[in-house]
JSON list of C-alpha atoms in Angstrom, two decimals:
[
{"chain": "A", "resi": 1, "resn": "UNK", "atom": "CA", "xyz": [130.27, 103.15, 46.00]},
{"chain": "A", "resi": 2, "resn": "UNK", "atom": "CA", "xyz": [130.39, 102.63, 49.80]},
{"chain": "A", "resi": 3, "resn": "UNK", "atom": "CA", "xyz": [131.54, 105.14, 52.41]},
{"chain": "A", "resi": 4, "resn": "UNK", "atom": "CA", "xyz": [134.55, 104.42, 54.63]},
{"chain": "A", "resi": 5, "resn": "UNK", "atom": "CA", "xyz": [132.19, 103.96, 57.56]},
{"chain": "A", "resi": 6, "resn": "UNK", "atom": "CA", "xyz": [130.14, 101.33, 55.70]},
{"chain": "A", "resi": 7, "resn": "UNK", "atom": "CA", "xyz": [133.32, 99.49, 54.72]},
{"chain": "A", "resi": 8, "resn": "UNK", "atom": "CA", "xyz": [134.59, 99.63, 58.31]},
{"chain": "A", "resi": 9, "resn": "UNK", "atom": "CA", "xyz": [131.37, 98.11, 59.69]},
{"chain": "A", "resi": 10, "resn": "UNK", "atom": "CA", "xyz": [131.38, 95.49, 56.91]},
{"chain": "A", "resi": 11, "resn": "UNK", "atom": "CA", "xyz": [135.03, 94.49, 57.32]},
{"chain": "A", "resi": 12, "resn": "UNK", "atom": "CA", "xyz": [134.99, 94.81, 61.14]},
{"chain": "A", "resi": 13, "resn": "UNK", "atom": "CA", "xyz": [131.38, 94.28, 62.22]},
{"chain": "A", "resi": 14, "resn": "UNK", "atom": "CA", "xyz": [130.57, 95.01, 65.86]},
{"chain": "A", "resi": 15, "resn": "UNK", "atom": "CA", "xyz": [128.47, 92.76, 68.10]},
{"chain": "A", "resi": 16, "resn": "UNK", "atom": "CA", "xyz": [128.38, 89.68, 65.85]},
{"chain": "A", "resi": 17, "resn": "UNK", "atom": "CA", "xyz": [127.01, 86.50, 67.37]},
{"chain": "A", "resi": 18, "resn": "UNK", "atom": "CA", "xyz": [124.16, 85.20, 69.46]},
{"chain": "A", "resi": 19, "resn": "UNK", "atom": "CA", "xyz": [123.01, 85.72, 73.04]},
{"chain": "A", "resi": 20, "resn": "UNK", "atom": "CA", "xyz": [121.97, 82.26, 74.30]},
{"chain": "A", "resi": 21, "resn": "UNK", "atom": "CA", "xyz": [119.60, 83.59, 76.98]},
{"chain": "A", "resi": 22, "resn": "UNK", "atom": "CA", "xyz": [118.38, 86.58, 74.96]},
{"chain": "A", "resi": 23, "resn": "UNK", "atom": "CA", "xyz": [115.47, 88.61, 76.31]},
{"chain": "A", "resi": 24, "resn": "UNK", "atom": "CA", "xyz": [114.21, 89.06, 72.76]},
{"chain": "A", "resi": 25, "resn": "UNK", "atom": "CA", "xyz": [115.09, 87.74, 69.31]},
{"chain": "A", "resi": 26, "resn": "UNK", "atom": "CA", "xyz": [113.95, 89.23, 66.03]},
{"chain": "A", "resi": 27, "resn": "UNK", "atom": "CA", "xyz": [114.41, 87.69, 62.60]},
{"chain": "A", "resi": 28, "resn": "UNK", "atom": "CA", "xyz": [113.59, 89.53, 59.40]},
{"chain": "A", "resi": 29, "resn": "UNK", "atom": "CA", "xyz": [114.33, 88.75, 55.80]},
{"chain": "A", "resi": 30, "resn": "UNK", "atom": "CA", "xyz": [113.95, 90.09, 52.33]},
{"chain": "A", "resi": 31, "resn": "UNK", "atom": "CA", "xyz": [113.37, 87.57, 49.56]},
{"chain": "A", "resi": 32, "resn": "UNK", "atom": "CA", "xyz": [114.11, 90.29, 46.99]},
{"chain": "A", "resi": 33, "resn": "UNK", "atom": "CA", "xyz": [117.82, 90.37, 47.80]},
{"chain": "A", "resi": 34, "resn": "UNK", "atom": "CA", "xyz": [118.16, 87.30, 50.03]},
{"chain": "A", "resi": 35, "resn": "UNK", "atom": "CA", "xyz": [119.26, 89.21, 53.12]},
{"chain": "A", "resi": 36, "resn": "UNK", "atom": "CA", "xyz": [118.30, 87.70, 56.49]},
{"chain": "A", "resi": 37, "resn": "UNK", "atom": "CA", "xyz": [118.97, 89.47, 59.79]},
{"chain": "A", "resi": 38, "resn": "UNK", "atom": "CA", "xyz": [118.65, 88.10, 63.28]},
{"chain": "A", "resi": 39, "resn": "UNK", "atom": "CA", "xyz": [118.95, 90.42, 66.28]},
{"chain": "A", "resi": 40, "resn": "UNK", "atom": "CA", "xyz": [119.44, 89.26, 69.89]},
{"chain": "A", "resi": 41, "resn": "UNK", "atom": "CA", "xyz": [118.79, 91.59, 72.84]},
{"chain": "A", "resi": 42, "resn": "UNK", "atom": "CA", "xyz": [119.64, 91.26, 76.53]},
{"chain": "A", "resi": 43, "resn": "UNK", "atom": "CA", "xyz": [117.41, 93.71, 78.39]},
{"chain": "A", "resi": 44, "resn": "UNK", "atom": "CA", "xyz": [117.46, 94.61, 82.07]},
{"chain": "A", "resi": 45, "resn": "UNK", "atom": "CA", "xyz": [113.86, 94.06, 83.19]},
{"chain": "A", "resi": 46, "resn": "UNK", "atom": "CA", "xyz": [114.12, 96.63, 85.98]},
{"chain": "A", "resi": 47, "resn": "UNK", "atom": "CA", "xyz": [115.62, 99.50, 83.98]},
{"chain": "A", "resi": 48, "resn": "UNK", "atom": "CA", "xyz": [114.50, 98.61, 80.46]},
{"chain": "A", "resi": 49, "resn": "UNK", "atom": "CA", "xyz": [118.07, 99.19, 79.26]},
{"chain": "A", "resi": 50, "resn": "UNK", "atom": "CA", "xyz": [119.52, 97.08, 76.44]},
{"chain": "A", "resi": 51, "resn": "UNK", "atom": "CA", "xyz": [122.62, 95.74, 78.16]},
{"chain": "A", "resi": 52, "resn": "UNK", "atom": "CA", "xyz": [123.83, 93.62, 75.26]},
{"chain": "A", "resi": 53, "resn": "UNK", "atom": "CA", "xyz": [122.94, 93.17, 71.61]},
{"chain": "A", "resi": 54, "resn": "UNK", "atom": "CA", "xyz": [124.25, 90.76, 69.00]},
{"chain": "A", "resi": 55, "resn": "UNK", "atom": "CA", "xyz": [123.35, 90.04, 65.42]},
{"chain": "A", "resi": 56, "resn": "UNK", "atom": "CA", "xyz": [123.72, 87.43, 62.72]},
{"chain": "A", "resi": 57, "resn": "UNK", "atom": "CA", "xyz": [123.24, 88.62, 59.15]},
{"chain": "A", "resi": 58, "resn": "UNK", "atom": "CA", "xyz": [123.37, 86.61, 55.98]},
{"chain": "A", "resi": 59, "resn": "UNK", "atom": "CA", "xyz": [123.54, 88.96, 53.05]},
{"chain": "A", "resi": 60, "resn": "UNK", "atom": "CA", "xyz": [125.44, 91.67, 51.27]},
{"chain": "A", "resi": 61, "resn": "UNK", "atom": "CA", "xyz": [128.02, 94.04, 52.76]},
{"chain": "A", "resi": 62, "resn": "UNK", "atom": "CA", "xyz": [125.43, 96.77, 53.28]},
{"chain": "A", "resi": 63, "resn": "UNK", "atom": "CA", "xyz": [123.26, 94.35, 55.26]},
{"chain": "A", "resi": 64, "resn": "UNK", "atom": "CA", "xyz": [126.17, 93.48, 57.56]},
{"chain": "A", "resi": 65, "resn": "UNK", "atom": "CA", "xyz": [127.15, 97.15, 57.95]},
{"chain": "A", "resi": 66, "resn": "UNK", "atom": "CA", "xyz": [123.62, 98.33, 58.76]},
{"chain": "A", "resi": 67, "resn": "UNK", "atom": "CA", "xyz": [123.16, 95.51, 61.30]},
{"chain": "A", "resi": 68, "resn": "UNK", "atom": "CA", "xyz": [126.47, 96.38, 62.94]},
{"chain": "A", "resi": 69, "resn": "UNK", "atom": "CA", "xyz": [125.67, 100.09, 63.10]},
{"chain": "A", "resi": 70, "resn": "UNK", "atom": "CA", "xyz": [122.16, 99.48, 64.43]},
{"chain": "A", "resi": 71, "resn": "UNK", "atom": "CA", "xyz": [123.56, 97.40, 67.33]},
{"chain": "A", "resi": 72, "resn": "UNK", "atom": "CA", "xyz": [126.00, 100.19, 68.18]},
{"chain": "A", "resi": 73, "resn": "UNK", "atom": "CA", "xyz": [123.18, 102.74, 68.14]},
{"chain": "A", "resi": 74, "resn": "UNK", "atom": "CA", "xyz": [120.88, 100.86, 70.57]},
{"chain": "A", "resi": 75, "resn": "UNK", "atom": "CA", "xyz": [123.36, 99.30, 73.00]},
{"chain": "A", "resi": 76, "resn": "UNK", "atom": "CA", "xyz": [123.01, 100.99, 76.40]},
{"chain": "A", "resi": 77, "resn": "UNK", "atom": "CA", "xyz": [119.73, 102.64, 75.38]},
{"chain": "A", "resi": 78, "resn": "UNK", "atom": "CA", "xyz": [116.29, 102.00, 76.81]},
{"chain": "A", "resi": 79, "resn": "UNK", "atom": "CA", "xyz": [113.73, 99.93, 74.92]},
{"chain": "A", "resi": 80, "resn": "UNK", "atom": "CA", "xyz": [111.72, 103.11, 74.26]},
{"chain": "A", "resi": 81, "resn": "UNK", "atom": "CA", "xyz": [114.78, 104.84, 72.81]},
{"chain": "A", "resi": 82, "resn": "UNK", "atom": "CA", "xyz": [115.60, 101.80, 70.65]},
{"chain": "A", "resi": 83, "resn": "UNK", "atom": "CA", "xyz": [112.04, 101.72, 69.29]},
{"chain": "A", "resi": 84, "resn": "UNK", "atom": "CA", "xyz": [112.67, 105.20, 67.86]},
{"chain": "A", "resi": 85, "resn": "UNK", "atom": "CA", "xyz": [115.58, 103.94, 65.74]},
{"chain": "A", "resi": 86, "resn": "UNK", "atom": "CA", "xyz": [114.89, 104.69, 62.09]},
{"chain": "A", "resi": 87, "resn": "UNK", "atom": "CA", "xyz": [116.49, 103.35, 58.97]},
{"chain": "A", "resi": 88, "resn": "UNK", "atom": "CA", "xyz": [117.31, 106.97, 58.02]},
{"chain": "A", "resi": 89, "resn": "UNK", "atom": "CA", "xyz": [119.29, 107.38, 61.26]},
{"chain": "A", "resi": 90, "resn": "UNK", "atom": "CA", "xyz": [121.26, 104.19, 60.47]},
{"chain": "A", "resi": 91, "resn": "UNK", "atom": "CA", "xyz": [122.02, 105.46, 56.94]},
{"chain": "A", "resi": 92, "resn": "UNK", "atom": "CA", "xyz": [123.09, 108.84, 58.35]},
{"chain": "A", "resi": 93, "resn": "UNK", "atom": "CA", "xyz": [125.36, 107.19, 60.94]},
{"chain": "A", "resi": 94, "resn": "UNK", "atom": "CA", "xyz": [126.99, 105.22, 58.10]},
{"chain": "A", "resi": 95, "resn": "UNK", "atom": "CA", "xyz": [127.42, 108.48, 56.15]},
{"chain": "A", "resi": 96, "resn": "UNK", "atom": "CA", "xyz": [125.20, 107.22, 53.34]},
{"chain": "A", "resi": 97, "resn": "UNK", "atom": "CA", "xyz": [124.27, 104.12, 51.37]},
{"chain": "A", "resi": 98, "resn": "UNK", "atom": "CA", "xyz": [123.72, 103.66, 47.64]},
{"chain": "A", "resi": 99, "resn": "UNK", "atom": "CA", "xyz": [119.99, 103.99, 46.80]},
{"chain": "A", "resi": 100, "resn": "UNK", "atom": "CA", "xyz": [119.71, 100.31, 45.85]},
{"chain": "A", "resi": 101, "resn": "UNK", "atom": "CA", "xyz": [120.98, 99.35, 49.33]},
{"chain": "A", "resi": 102, "resn": "UNK", "atom": "CA", "xyz": [118.62, 101.50, 51.45]},
{"chain": "A", "resi": 103, "resn": "UNK", "atom": "CA", "xyz": [116.41, 98.43, 51.97]},
{"chain": "A", "resi": 104, "resn": "UNK", "atom": "CA", "xyz": [119.21, 96.98, 54.12]},
{"chain": "A", "resi": 105, "resn": "UNK", "atom": "CA", "xyz": [118.82, 99.81, 56.62]},
{"chain": "A", "resi": 106, "resn": "UNK", "atom": "CA", "xyz": [115.07, 99.14, 56.68]},
{"chain": "A", "resi": 107, "resn": "UNK", "atom": "CA", "xyz": [115.80, 95.50, 57.57]},
{"chain": "A", "resi": 108, "resn": "UNK", "atom": "CA", "xyz": [118.11, 96.59, 60.40]},
{"chain": "A", "resi": 109, "resn": "UNK", "atom": "CA", "xyz": [115.36, 98.81, 61.84]},
{"chain": "A", "resi": 110, "resn": "UNK", "atom": "CA", "xyz": [112.81, 96.00, 61.47]},
{"chain": "A", "resi": 111, "resn": "UNK", "atom": "CA", "xyz": [115.14, 93.46, 63.14]},
{"chain": "A", "resi": 112, "resn": "UNK", "atom": "CA", "xyz": [115.59, 95.72, 66.18]},
{"chain": "A", "resi": 113, "resn": "UNK", "atom": "CA", "xyz": [111.85, 96.29, 66.46]},
{"chain": "A", "resi": 114, "resn": "UNK", "atom": "CA", "xyz": [111.07, 92.56, 65.98]},
{"chain": "A", "resi": 115, "resn": "UNK", "atom": "CA", "xyz": [113.48, 91.66, 68.82]},
{"chain": "A", "resi": 116, "resn": "UNK", "atom": "CA", "xyz": [111.86, 94.26, 71.10]},
{"chain": "A", "resi": 117, "resn": "UNK", "atom": "CA", "xyz": [108.40, 92.96, 70.16]},
{"chain": "A", "resi": 118, "resn": "UNK", "atom": "CA", "xyz": [109.54, 89.42, 71.05]},
{"chain": "A", "resi": 119, "resn": "UNK", "atom": "CA", "xyz": [110.83, 90.68, 74.41]},
{"chain": "A", "resi": 120, "resn": "UNK", "atom": "CA", "xyz": [107.55, 92.48, 75.14]},
{"chain": "A", "resi": 121, "resn": "UNK", "atom": "CA", "xyz": [105.49, 89.36, 74.26]},
{"chain": "A", "resi": 122, "resn": "UNK", "atom": "CA", "xyz": [107.65, 87.22, 76.57]},
{"chain": "A", "resi": 123, "resn": "UNK", "atom": "CA", "xyz": [107.24, 89.74, 79.39]},
{"chain": "A", "resi": 124, "resn": "UNK", "atom": "CA", "xyz": [103.44, 89.76, 79.05]},
{"chain": "A", "resi": 125, "resn": "UNK", "atom": "CA", "xyz": [103.40, 85.95, 79.12]},
{"chain": "A", "resi": 126, "resn": "UNK", "atom": "CA", "xyz": [105.25, 85.82, 82.46]}
]
C-alpha cells in the first residue's frame, strides 16, 4: 500500500517539533479525515532563506510522511522557492501515495504556504 519512502518518513519523521520563536506558523486541517498539520518556519529576514522548519501533525501515516517530506524539501530554500512547492512534488518525492491519501500531500503544501503567509503578514506589520 505505501512505498518504502513513505514508511521511512512515517516511522522516522524528520523535523518534528515546534520552533518557539518561529518567523511564521501555519495550521491547516481537514475535517474529512481528521488530519491537522502545523508548520513552523524560521526565516532569515535578510536572505529570505528558511533556516529551520518543524512540524506537528495529528493524523494518519500519510499525513506524517507528507509533512516530513515537505519540511525536507523546503529547508535551506528561499521563501519564493518554498512557495512553489506542490503537493504533486511531495507525492513524487515519496515515490507515490495511494489515491485516497493524496489529500494529505495537499495539506502539507497548504501548511507550508500558510506558514509563509503568516511570516509575510508579520513582516508587513513591523
